[in-house]
Short mmCIF file of C-alpha atoms and ligand atoms in Angstrom, two decimals:
data_model
loop_
_atom_site.label_atom_id
_atom_site.label_comp_id
_atom_site.label_asym_id
_atom_site.label_seq_id
_atom_site.Cartn_x
_atom_site.Cartn_y
_atom_site.Cartn_z
CA MET A 8 95.02 -94.72 149.41
CA LYS A 9 96.85 -97.44 147.51
CA LYS A 10 100.62 -97.64 148.06
CA SER A 11 102.74 -96.98 144.97
CA ILE A 12 105.64 -99.20 144.07
CA VAL A 13 108.08 -98.25 141.37
CA LEU A 14 109.39 -101.54 140.03
CA GLY A 15 112.72 -101.33 138.21
CA ILE A 16 113.61 -104.19 135.89
CA THR A 17 117.14 -104.58 134.54
CA GLY A 18 118.68 -106.81 131.86
CA SER A 19 118.92 -110.22 133.45
CA ILE A 20 117.39 -113.50 132.29
CA ALA A 21 115.40 -113.32 135.55
CA ALA A 22 113.55 -110.31 134.07
CA TYR A 23 110.78 -112.70 133.02
CA LYS A 24 110.06 -113.30 136.73
CA ALA A 25 109.32 -109.59 137.11
CA ALA A 26 106.12 -110.21 135.14
CA GLU A 27 104.87 -112.59 137.83
CA LEU A 28 106.11 -110.24 140.54
CA THR A 29 104.11 -107.39 138.98
CA SER A 30 101.02 -109.55 138.88
CA MET A 31 101.48 -110.59 142.55
CA LEU A 32 101.86 -106.95 143.65
CA VAL A 33 98.83 -105.77 141.66
CA LYS A 34 96.74 -108.60 143.17
CA LYS A 35 97.84 -107.45 146.63
CA GLY A 36 96.36 -104.02 145.85
CA TYR A 37 99.51 -101.98 145.11
CA GLU A 38 99.84 -99.47 142.25
CA VAL A 39 102.83 -100.68 140.27
CA TYR A 40 104.76 -98.35 137.95
CA VAL A 41 107.34 -100.22 135.92
CA ILE A 42 110.60 -98.73 134.68
CA MET A 43 112.72 -100.97 132.46
CA THR A 44 116.27 -100.55 131.28
CA GLN A 45 116.86 -101.00 127.54
CA ALA A 46 118.57 -104.33 128.28
CA ALA A 47 115.52 -105.57 130.23
CA THR A 48 113.32 -105.07 127.14
CA LYS A 49 115.41 -107.76 125.37
CA PHE A 50 114.16 -110.34 127.89
CA VAL A 51 110.54 -109.29 128.43
CA THR A 52 108.40 -106.83 126.49
CA PRO A 53 107.10 -103.55 127.94
CA LEU A 54 103.67 -104.56 126.62
CA THR A 55 103.61 -107.57 128.98
CA LEU A 56 104.42 -105.36 131.97
CA GLN A 57 102.00 -102.68 130.84
CA THR A 58 99.19 -105.22 130.61
CA LEU A 59 99.96 -106.68 134.04
CA SER A 60 100.56 -103.36 135.84
CA GLN A 61 97.73 -101.53 134.05
CA HIS A 62 100.03 -98.50 133.69
CA PRO A 63 102.34 -97.27 130.94
CA VAL A 64 105.82 -98.73 131.18
CA TYR A 65 108.78 -96.31 131.13
CA VAL A 66 112.06 -97.04 129.40
CA GLU A 67 113.56 -93.89 127.95
CA MET A 68 114.33 -90.73 129.87
CA PHE A 69 112.79 -88.46 127.21
CA ASP A 70 110.63 -90.70 125.04
CA SER A 71 107.33 -88.80 124.77
CA PRO A 72 105.62 -85.73 126.23
CA GLN A 73 103.09 -88.02 127.93
CA SER A 74 105.76 -89.96 129.79
CA TRP A 75 107.74 -86.76 130.49
CA GLU A 76 104.76 -85.61 132.57
CA ILE A 77 105.69 -88.30 135.01
CA GLY A 78 109.37 -88.45 134.23
CA HIS A 79 112.05 -89.62 136.63
CA ILE A 80 111.47 -86.92 139.23
CA SER A 81 107.76 -87.51 139.62
CA LEU A 82 108.21 -91.29 139.54
CA ALA A 83 110.85 -90.88 142.25
CA GLN A 84 108.48 -88.72 144.30
CA ARG A 85 105.42 -90.87 143.71
CA ALA A 86 107.07 -94.08 145.00
CA ASP A 87 106.33 -95.32 148.49
CA VAL A 88 108.99 -97.93 147.81
CA VAL A 89 111.31 -98.43 144.85
CA LEU A 90 112.01 -102.10 144.16
CA VAL A 91 114.60 -103.24 141.63
CA ALA A 92 114.10 -106.91 140.72
CA PRO A 93 116.11 -108.31 139.10
CA ALA A 94 119.08 -106.00 139.59
CA THR A 95 122.18 -106.82 137.55
CA ALA A 96 125.78 -106.38 138.74
CA ASN A 97 126.12 -103.57 136.20
CA PHE A 98 123.09 -101.72 137.55
CA ILE A 99 124.24 -102.09 141.17
CA ALA A 100 127.73 -100.83 140.28
CA LYS A 101 126.17 -97.80 138.54
CA LEU A 102 124.02 -97.06 141.55
CA ALA A 103 127.01 -97.32 143.90
CA ALA A 104 128.90 -94.90 141.65
CA GLY A 105 125.99 -92.40 141.63
CA LEU A 106 125.47 -92.60 137.85
CA ALA A 107 122.15 -91.54 136.34
CA ASP A 108 122.39 -92.26 132.62
CA ASP A 109 118.96 -93.81 132.10
CA LEU A 110 115.47 -93.39 133.55
CA LEU A 111 115.81 -96.13 136.18
CA SER A 112 119.18 -95.02 137.59
CA ALA A 113 118.04 -91.36 137.55
CA THR A 114 114.88 -92.33 139.46
CA LEU A 115 116.89 -94.20 142.07
CA LEU A 116 119.26 -91.32 142.56
CA ALA A 117 116.37 -88.85 142.96
CA THR A 118 114.07 -90.84 145.23
CA ARG A 119 113.79 -90.45 148.99
CA ALA A 120 111.65 -93.59 149.28
CA PRO A 121 113.13 -96.80 150.73
CA VAL A 122 114.84 -98.83 148.00
CA ILE A 123 114.88 -102.63 147.88
CA ILE A 124 117.31 -104.35 145.56
CA ALA A 125 117.03 -108.00 144.56
CA PRO A 126 120.22 -108.94 142.69
CA ALA A 127 120.43 -111.70 140.09
CA MET A 128 123.62 -112.69 138.34
CA ASN A 129 126.19 -115.40 137.68
CA VAL A 130 127.92 -116.73 140.82
CA GLY A 131 131.35 -115.48 139.66
CA MET A 132 129.99 -111.97 139.31
CA TYR A 133 128.21 -112.22 142.66
CA GLU A 134 131.35 -113.34 144.47
CA ASN A 135 133.59 -110.82 142.73
CA PRO A 136 135.01 -108.50 145.41
CA ILE A 137 134.22 -105.47 143.24
CA PHE A 138 130.53 -106.37 143.23
CA GLN A 139 130.60 -107.26 146.96
CA LYS A 140 132.15 -103.87 147.71
CA SER A 141 129.41 -102.02 145.76
CA MET A 142 126.71 -104.00 147.56
CA GLN A 143 128.33 -103.39 150.95
CA PHE A 144 128.58 -99.67 150.24
CA LEU A 145 124.90 -99.48 149.26
CA LYS A 146 123.87 -101.40 152.40
CA GLU A 147 125.78 -98.86 154.44
CA GLN A 148 123.82 -96.10 152.69
CA GLY A 149 120.57 -97.73 153.85
CA TYR A 150 119.56 -99.67 150.73
CA PHE A 151 117.75 -102.92 151.54
CA PHE A 152 118.94 -106.08 149.78
CA VAL A 153 117.05 -109.31 149.29
CA GLU A 154 120.06 -111.54 148.71
CA PRO A 155 119.95 -114.02 145.82
CA ASP A 156 119.27 -117.71 146.39
CA GLU A 157 121.65 -120.56 145.71
CA GLY A 158 120.90 -123.03 142.95
CA ARG A 159 121.35 -123.79 139.30
CA LEU A 160 121.88 -120.60 137.34
CA ALA A 161 120.82 -119.80 133.79
CA CYS A 162 124.47 -119.88 132.67
CA GLY A 163 124.65 -123.60 133.62
CA THR A 164 126.73 -123.18 136.81
CA THR A 165 125.53 -123.73 140.37
CA GLY A 166 125.93 -121.24 143.22
CA LYS A 167 124.55 -118.07 144.72
CA GLY A 168 123.10 -115.63 142.22
CA ARG A 169 119.55 -116.77 141.39
CA LEU A 170 116.91 -114.08 141.97
CA ALA A 171 115.41 -114.64 145.46
CA GLU A 172 112.02 -116.37 145.61
CA LEU A 173 109.32 -113.84 144.75
CA ASP A 174 107.57 -114.48 148.10
CA LYS A 175 110.76 -113.40 149.88
CA ILE A 176 110.89 -110.19 147.84
CA VAL A 177 107.23 -109.43 148.56
CA SER A 178 107.76 -110.06 152.31
CA ALA A 179 110.73 -107.64 152.37
CA LEU A 180 108.48 -105.04 150.75
CA GLU A 181 105.62 -105.65 153.17
CA GLU A 182 107.99 -105.47 156.14
CA ILE A 183 108.91 -101.95 155.05
CA PHE A 184 105.25 -100.93 154.78
CA SER A 185 104.33 -102.41 158.15
CA ALA A 186 107.38 -101.37 160.12
CA LYS A 187 107.59 -98.51 162.56
CA HIS A 188 110.88 -96.94 161.61
CA GLU A 189 111.98 -95.54 164.96
CA LEU A 190 115.56 -96.71 164.39
CA SER A 191 115.94 -95.24 160.93
CA GLY A 192 119.41 -93.68 160.54
CA LYS A 193 120.80 -95.74 163.44
CA HIS A 194 123.42 -98.46 163.19
CA VAL A 195 122.77 -101.45 165.43
CA LEU A 196 125.52 -104.02 165.94
CA VAL A 197 124.29 -107.42 167.18
CA THR A 198 126.28 -110.54 168.10
CA ALA A 199 124.71 -113.99 168.04
CA GLY A 200 125.44 -117.68 168.33
CA PRO A 201 128.32 -119.56 169.93
CA THR A 202 132.02 -119.29 169.27
CA ARG A 203 134.21 -122.28 168.50
CA GLU A 204 137.68 -122.51 170.01
CA PRO A 205 139.81 -125.03 168.12
CA ILE A 206 141.64 -127.81 169.95
CA ASP A 207 143.07 -129.43 166.82
CA PRO A 208 142.00 -129.49 163.13
CA VAL A 209 138.86 -131.56 163.91
CA ARG A 210 137.82 -130.63 167.47
CA PHE A 211 136.72 -127.48 169.24
CA LEU A 212 135.26 -126.14 172.49
CA SER A 213 131.84 -124.52 172.11
CA ASN A 214 128.36 -124.27 173.67
CA TYR A 215 124.71 -124.88 172.82
CA SER A 216 123.81 -121.40 171.53
CA SER A 217 121.64 -121.67 168.39
CA GLY A 218 121.80 -117.97 167.47
CA LYS A 219 117.97 -117.67 167.72
CA MET A 220 118.04 -114.88 170.31
CA GLY A 221 120.58 -112.73 168.45
CA TYR A 222 118.98 -113.27 165.03
CA ALA A 223 115.56 -112.28 166.43
CA ILE A 224 117.10 -109.05 167.76
CA ALA A 225 118.80 -108.35 164.42
CA GLN A 226 115.51 -108.89 162.58
CA GLU A 227 113.55 -106.66 164.95
CA ALA A 228 116.12 -103.85 164.73
CA ARG A 229 116.15 -104.09 160.93
CA GLU A 230 112.37 -104.03 160.67
CA ARG A 231 112.34 -100.92 162.82
CA GLY A 232 114.56 -99.14 160.33
CA ALA A 233 118.10 -99.63 161.62
CA ARG A 234 121.11 -100.54 159.56
CA VAL A 235 122.07 -103.81 161.20
CA THR A 236 125.43 -105.56 161.34
CA LEU A 237 125.09 -109.10 162.66
CA VAL A 238 128.33 -110.71 163.83
CA SER A 239 127.46 -114.37 164.15
CA GLY A 240 129.22 -117.47 165.34
CA PRO A 241 128.46 -120.73 163.49
CA CYS A 242 124.72 -121.51 163.43
CA HIS A 243 122.18 -122.89 161.00
CA LEU A 244 119.86 -119.89 160.65
CA GLU A 245 119.06 -117.80 157.56
CA PRO A 246 120.14 -114.23 158.22
CA PRO A 247 117.15 -111.85 158.30
CA ALA A 248 116.58 -109.89 155.05
CA GLY A 249 118.52 -106.66 154.81
CA VAL A 250 120.93 -107.49 157.62
CA ASP A 251 124.66 -107.33 156.99
CA LEU A 252 126.01 -110.70 158.21
CA ILE A 253 129.62 -111.14 159.31
CA PRO A 254 130.27 -114.83 160.02
CA VAL A 255 132.99 -115.60 162.58
CA GLU A 256 134.23 -118.71 164.40
CA THR A 257 136.35 -117.84 167.41
CA ALA A 258 136.03 -115.31 170.24
CA GLN A 259 139.08 -113.51 168.83
CA GLU A 260 137.42 -113.22 165.38
CA MET A 261 134.23 -111.96 167.03
CA PHE A 262 136.27 -109.43 169.00
CA ASP A 263 137.99 -108.18 165.80
CA ALA A 264 134.70 -107.89 163.85
CA VAL A 265 132.91 -106.09 166.70
CA ILE A 266 135.76 -103.63 167.25
CA LYS A 267 135.83 -102.88 163.51
CA HIS A 268 132.18 -101.73 163.57
CA PHE A 269 132.00 -100.31 167.08
CA ASP A 270 132.89 -96.72 166.13
CA THR A 271 129.97 -96.30 163.72
CA ALA A 272 127.47 -98.17 165.93
CA ASP A 273 124.79 -96.33 167.92
CA VAL A 274 123.71 -99.51 169.69
CA VAL A 275 125.54 -102.77 170.47
CA ILE A 276 123.59 -105.81 171.65
CA LYS A 277 125.72 -108.79 172.69
CA ALA A 278 123.50 -111.87 172.63
CA ALA A 279 126.34 -114.20 171.60
CA ALA A 280 127.50 -116.92 173.95
CA VAL A 281 131.22 -116.26 173.67
CA ALA A 282 133.49 -119.02 174.97
CA ASP A 283 135.27 -117.73 178.08
CA PHE A 284 138.25 -120.05 177.61
CA ARG A 285 140.19 -121.44 174.66
CA PRO A 286 142.97 -124.04 174.42
CA ARG A 287 146.31 -122.33 174.99
CA GLN A 288 147.74 -124.30 172.05
CA ARG A 289 145.94 -125.42 168.91
CA ALA A 290 147.48 -128.73 167.84
CA ALA A 291 148.55 -128.64 164.22
CA GLU A 292 147.64 -132.34 163.76
CA LYS A 293 144.71 -134.37 165.07
CA ILE A 294 145.48 -135.33 168.69
CA LYS A 295 145.95 -139.10 169.06
CA LYS A 296 144.09 -141.06 171.73
CA ASP A 297 147.25 -142.69 173.13
CA GLU A 298 146.75 -141.60 176.74
CA ALA A 299 143.93 -142.72 179.05
CA VAL A 300 143.63 -139.19 180.37
CA MET A 301 144.61 -135.96 178.70
CA THR A 302 144.87 -132.43 180.00
CA LEU A 303 143.97 -129.36 177.97
CA GLU A 304 145.50 -126.13 179.14
CA LEU A 305 143.03 -123.28 178.69
CA GLU A 306 143.46 -119.53 178.65
CA ARG A 307 140.90 -116.70 178.79
CA THR A 308 139.42 -115.35 175.55
CA PRO A 309 139.16 -111.58 175.17
CA ASP A 310 136.14 -110.23 177.07
CA ILE A 311 134.49 -108.32 174.22
CA LEU A 312 131.73 -106.75 176.30
CA GLN A 313 134.18 -105.55 178.95
CA HIS A 314 136.31 -103.93 176.24
CA LEU A 315 133.25 -102.18 174.77
CA GLY A 316 132.12 -100.99 178.21
CA ASP A 317 135.59 -99.60 178.95
CA ASN A 318 135.82 -97.81 175.61
CA LYS A 319 132.25 -96.75 174.80
CA ARG A 320 131.51 -93.17 173.72
CA ASP A 321 127.79 -92.57 173.64
CA GLN A 322 126.69 -95.98 172.33
CA VAL A 323 123.84 -97.79 174.03
CA LEU A 324 125.45 -101.01 175.24
CA VAL A 325 123.30 -104.05 175.97
CA GLY A 326 124.76 -107.24 177.44
CA PHE A 327 123.24 -110.61 178.20
CA ALA A 328 123.84 -112.85 181.18
CA ALA A 329 123.15 -116.55 181.14
CA GLU A 330 122.83 -117.40 184.82
CA THR A 331 121.98 -120.51 186.79
CA GLU A 332 122.27 -119.07 190.34
CA ASN A 333 122.19 -115.76 192.25
CA ILE A 334 120.70 -114.12 189.19
CA VAL A 335 119.97 -110.71 190.71
CA GLU A 336 123.37 -110.25 192.41
CA ASN A 337 125.33 -111.55 189.40
CA ALA A 338 123.33 -109.45 186.94
CA ARG A 339 123.75 -106.24 188.95
CA ALA A 340 127.48 -106.83 189.33
CA LYS A 341 127.90 -107.56 185.59
CA LEU A 342 125.87 -104.47 184.62
CA LYS A 343 128.16 -102.25 186.71
CA ARG A 344 131.48 -103.95 185.96
CA LYS A 345 130.88 -103.89 182.19
CA ASN A 346 129.47 -100.32 182.17
CA LEU A 347 126.23 -101.40 180.44
CA ASP A 348 123.03 -99.44 179.76
CA LEU A 349 120.92 -102.58 179.94
CA LEU A 350 121.54 -106.17 180.96
CA VAL A 351 119.22 -108.96 179.87
CA ALA A 352 119.54 -111.85 182.30
CA ASN A 353 118.04 -115.15 181.22
CA ASP A 354 117.30 -117.54 184.00
CA LEU A 355 118.59 -120.88 182.74
CA THR A 356 116.83 -122.74 185.54
CA GLU A 357 113.41 -121.83 184.08
CA GLU A 358 111.84 -124.18 181.57
CA GLY A 359 111.77 -122.61 178.08
CA ALA A 360 114.65 -120.21 178.77
CA GLY A 361 118.12 -119.80 177.29
CA PHE A 362 119.97 -121.97 174.81
CA GLY A 363 118.41 -123.58 171.74
CA VAL A 364 114.71 -123.10 172.46
CA ASP A 365 112.35 -120.66 170.70
CA THR A 366 111.29 -118.98 173.95
CA ASN A 367 113.10 -117.18 176.75
CA VAL A 368 112.51 -115.98 180.30
CA ALA A 369 114.39 -112.79 181.11
CA THR A 370 114.71 -109.92 183.54
CA LEU A 371 115.96 -106.53 182.36
CA PHE A 372 118.37 -104.70 184.67
CA PHE A 373 119.09 -100.94 184.35
CA PRO A 374 121.93 -98.89 185.91
CA ASP A 375 119.50 -96.85 188.06
CA GLY A 376 118.60 -100.05 189.92
CA THR A 377 115.25 -100.67 188.23
CA THR A 378 114.38 -104.09 186.93
CA VAL A 379 111.65 -105.40 184.62
CA LYS A 380 110.79 -109.08 185.07
CA LEU A 381 109.30 -110.44 181.86
CA PRO A 382 107.16 -113.57 181.58
CA LYS A 383 108.07 -116.47 179.32
CA MET A 384 107.74 -115.29 175.71
CA THR A 385 109.08 -116.10 172.25
CA LYS A 386 112.56 -114.85 171.44
CA ARG A 387 110.99 -112.58 168.83
CA GLU A 388 108.74 -111.01 171.51
CA LEU A 389 111.72 -110.59 173.82
CA ALA A 390 113.65 -108.98 170.94
CA ARG A 391 110.77 -106.48 170.57
CA ALA A 392 110.83 -105.71 174.30
CA ILE A 393 114.62 -105.19 174.22
CA ILE A 394 114.43 -102.89 171.16
CA ASP A 395 111.61 -100.89 172.85
CA GLN A 396 113.98 -100.29 175.79
CA VAL A 397 116.89 -99.45 173.47
CA ILE A 398 114.76 -96.78 171.77
CA LYS A 399 113.94 -95.27 175.17
CA LEU A 400 117.64 -95.32 176.11
CA LEU A 401 118.58 -93.61 172.83
CA THR A 402 115.94 -90.97 173.49
CA THR A 403 117.24 -90.41 177.01
CA LYS A 404 120.70 -89.96 175.61
CA LYS A 405 119.09 -87.36 173.32
CA ARG A 406 120.57 -88.88 170.24
CA MET A 407 117.30 -89.47 168.41
CA VAL A 408 116.43 -86.84 165.79
O1 LIG B 14 121.50 -118.51 170.85
P1 LIG B 14 120.28 -119.08 171.57
O2 LIG B 14 120.19 -120.58 171.48
O3 LIG B 14 119.02 -118.40 171.13
O4 LIG B 14 120.46 -118.77 173.13
C1 LIG B 14 120.41 -117.46 173.60
C2 LIG B 14 121.47 -117.23 174.69
C3 LIG B 14 121.15 -118.04 175.92
C4 LIG B 14 122.87 -117.58 174.17
C5 LIG B 14 121.42 -115.67 174.97
O5 LIG B 14 120.14 -115.33 175.43
C6 LIG B 14 122.44 -115.28 176.03
O6 LIG B 14 122.21 -115.31 177.22
N1 LIG B 14 123.65 -114.87 175.57
C7 LIG B 14 124.80 -114.58 176.45
C8 LIG B 14 125.37 -115.86 176.96
C9 LIG B 14 126.62 -115.63 177.74
O7 LIG B 14 127.70 -115.86 177.22
O8 LIG B 14 126.47 -115.10 178.93
P2 LIG B 14 127.69 -114.72 179.91
O9 LIG B 14 127.03 -114.43 181.18
O10 LIG B 14 128.74 -115.79 179.87
O11 LIG B 14 128.30 -113.43 179.24
C10 LIG B 14 127.87 -112.12 179.57
C11 LIG B 14 127.96 -111.19 178.40
O12 LIG B 14 129.34 -111.00 178.05
C12 LIG B 14 127.25 -111.63 177.15
O13 LIG B 14 126.63 -110.50 176.58
C13 LIG B 14 128.38 -112.13 176.27
O14 LIG B 14 128.09 -111.93 174.88
C14 LIG B 14 129.55 -111.28 176.71
N2 LIG B 14 130.87 -111.90 176.59
C15 LIG B 14 131.18 -113.04 177.29
C16 LIG B 14 132.45 -113.57 177.22
C17 LIG B 14 133.42 -112.95 176.39
N3 LIG B 14 134.63 -113.45 176.26
N4 LIG B 14 133.09 -111.83 175.72
C18 LIG B 14 131.85 -111.30 175.81
O15 LIG B 14 131.54 -110.28 175.18
#
């Protein structure tokens, strides 16, 4: 049976792109039912969407007996996915407030199907804390967002706010259809990338972590239905669609962000390469090269994983270990000392393992003494193997519904 998509179109200049989106979805074999807000009809006509979708287009809540037959409740029930593209700031604020004063907002409030929202607006509106708060709230309720792209906007300014590329929106939709949603209703907190510990305004201590391992885990967890918070040190990767990214720089900032979300998390996976030491003093001005030799005094950064292990309730806690020697002994000791449910040890002496590369070579260590030695695989494959184990651990802890 064909999958049904209810496509909501709201009053943005990007509404014209919804015509192409409809056509792409129909060509891919989906049934597309379009609901437009009154404002959307000012930018593109219902007749265009009706022709492309090959179904009547709905605008008014009570416009005719024929459309009432499949009014907002049956459209809400019929949807396998509800997609709103473009979604204006006004529409998103209404949704966050639980308002249902037109057919589209009523459908969204009534549906139990996954909802994907692709915002489009002026950069000032997008960056406004009121809008950001509404979006954050909806993410926390399990709504998926395909974040807007950066570029030149219709209003003449440049910045973030342009409707995401249609291919990106279609991939987000297809990910939902293809995913096994074993982690639905769970909150997974992932850390990724390096931290930077400032020496002076232009220099820092850091490491070679690219963030690839942590981002792959965040993407896998999201595709399997979790709400994902990704706390990431500086790296050059696009955050996976639907993941809530919290960018940080230092170990202390990572500590603060992780602690903030720890209480609501069901799973924490710490793939970040956190600097173990930081300069005791950060020079206010650029340090001059007057001396032939200089000494930096370092102090320990907070051990985030140790803190989580000491304070965990019933969360599944997964740590990483980047080792170059005595892997088994070091991994077992770390697993115990940090009170972990799983430790992923990458063997940095193996070719294709660890920092920067697209692959990894890891052994999984469990508290009952069992180990699983995995062959060299892509970081995405390793992410899948780790999430498989996390699901088993959640089941053992009897916290899956
Ligand atoms: O980012 P990539 O280029 O893809 O590389 C991936 C990776 C090699 C960084 C990743 O696979 C990895 O091994 N991450 C952990 C690296 C590390 O810091 O290992 P560690 O043995 O020093 O730390 C052990 C654990 O404690 C880690 O989970 C780390 O996040 C955590 N830790 C460490 C220090 C600290 N102050 N706080 C922490 O929470």
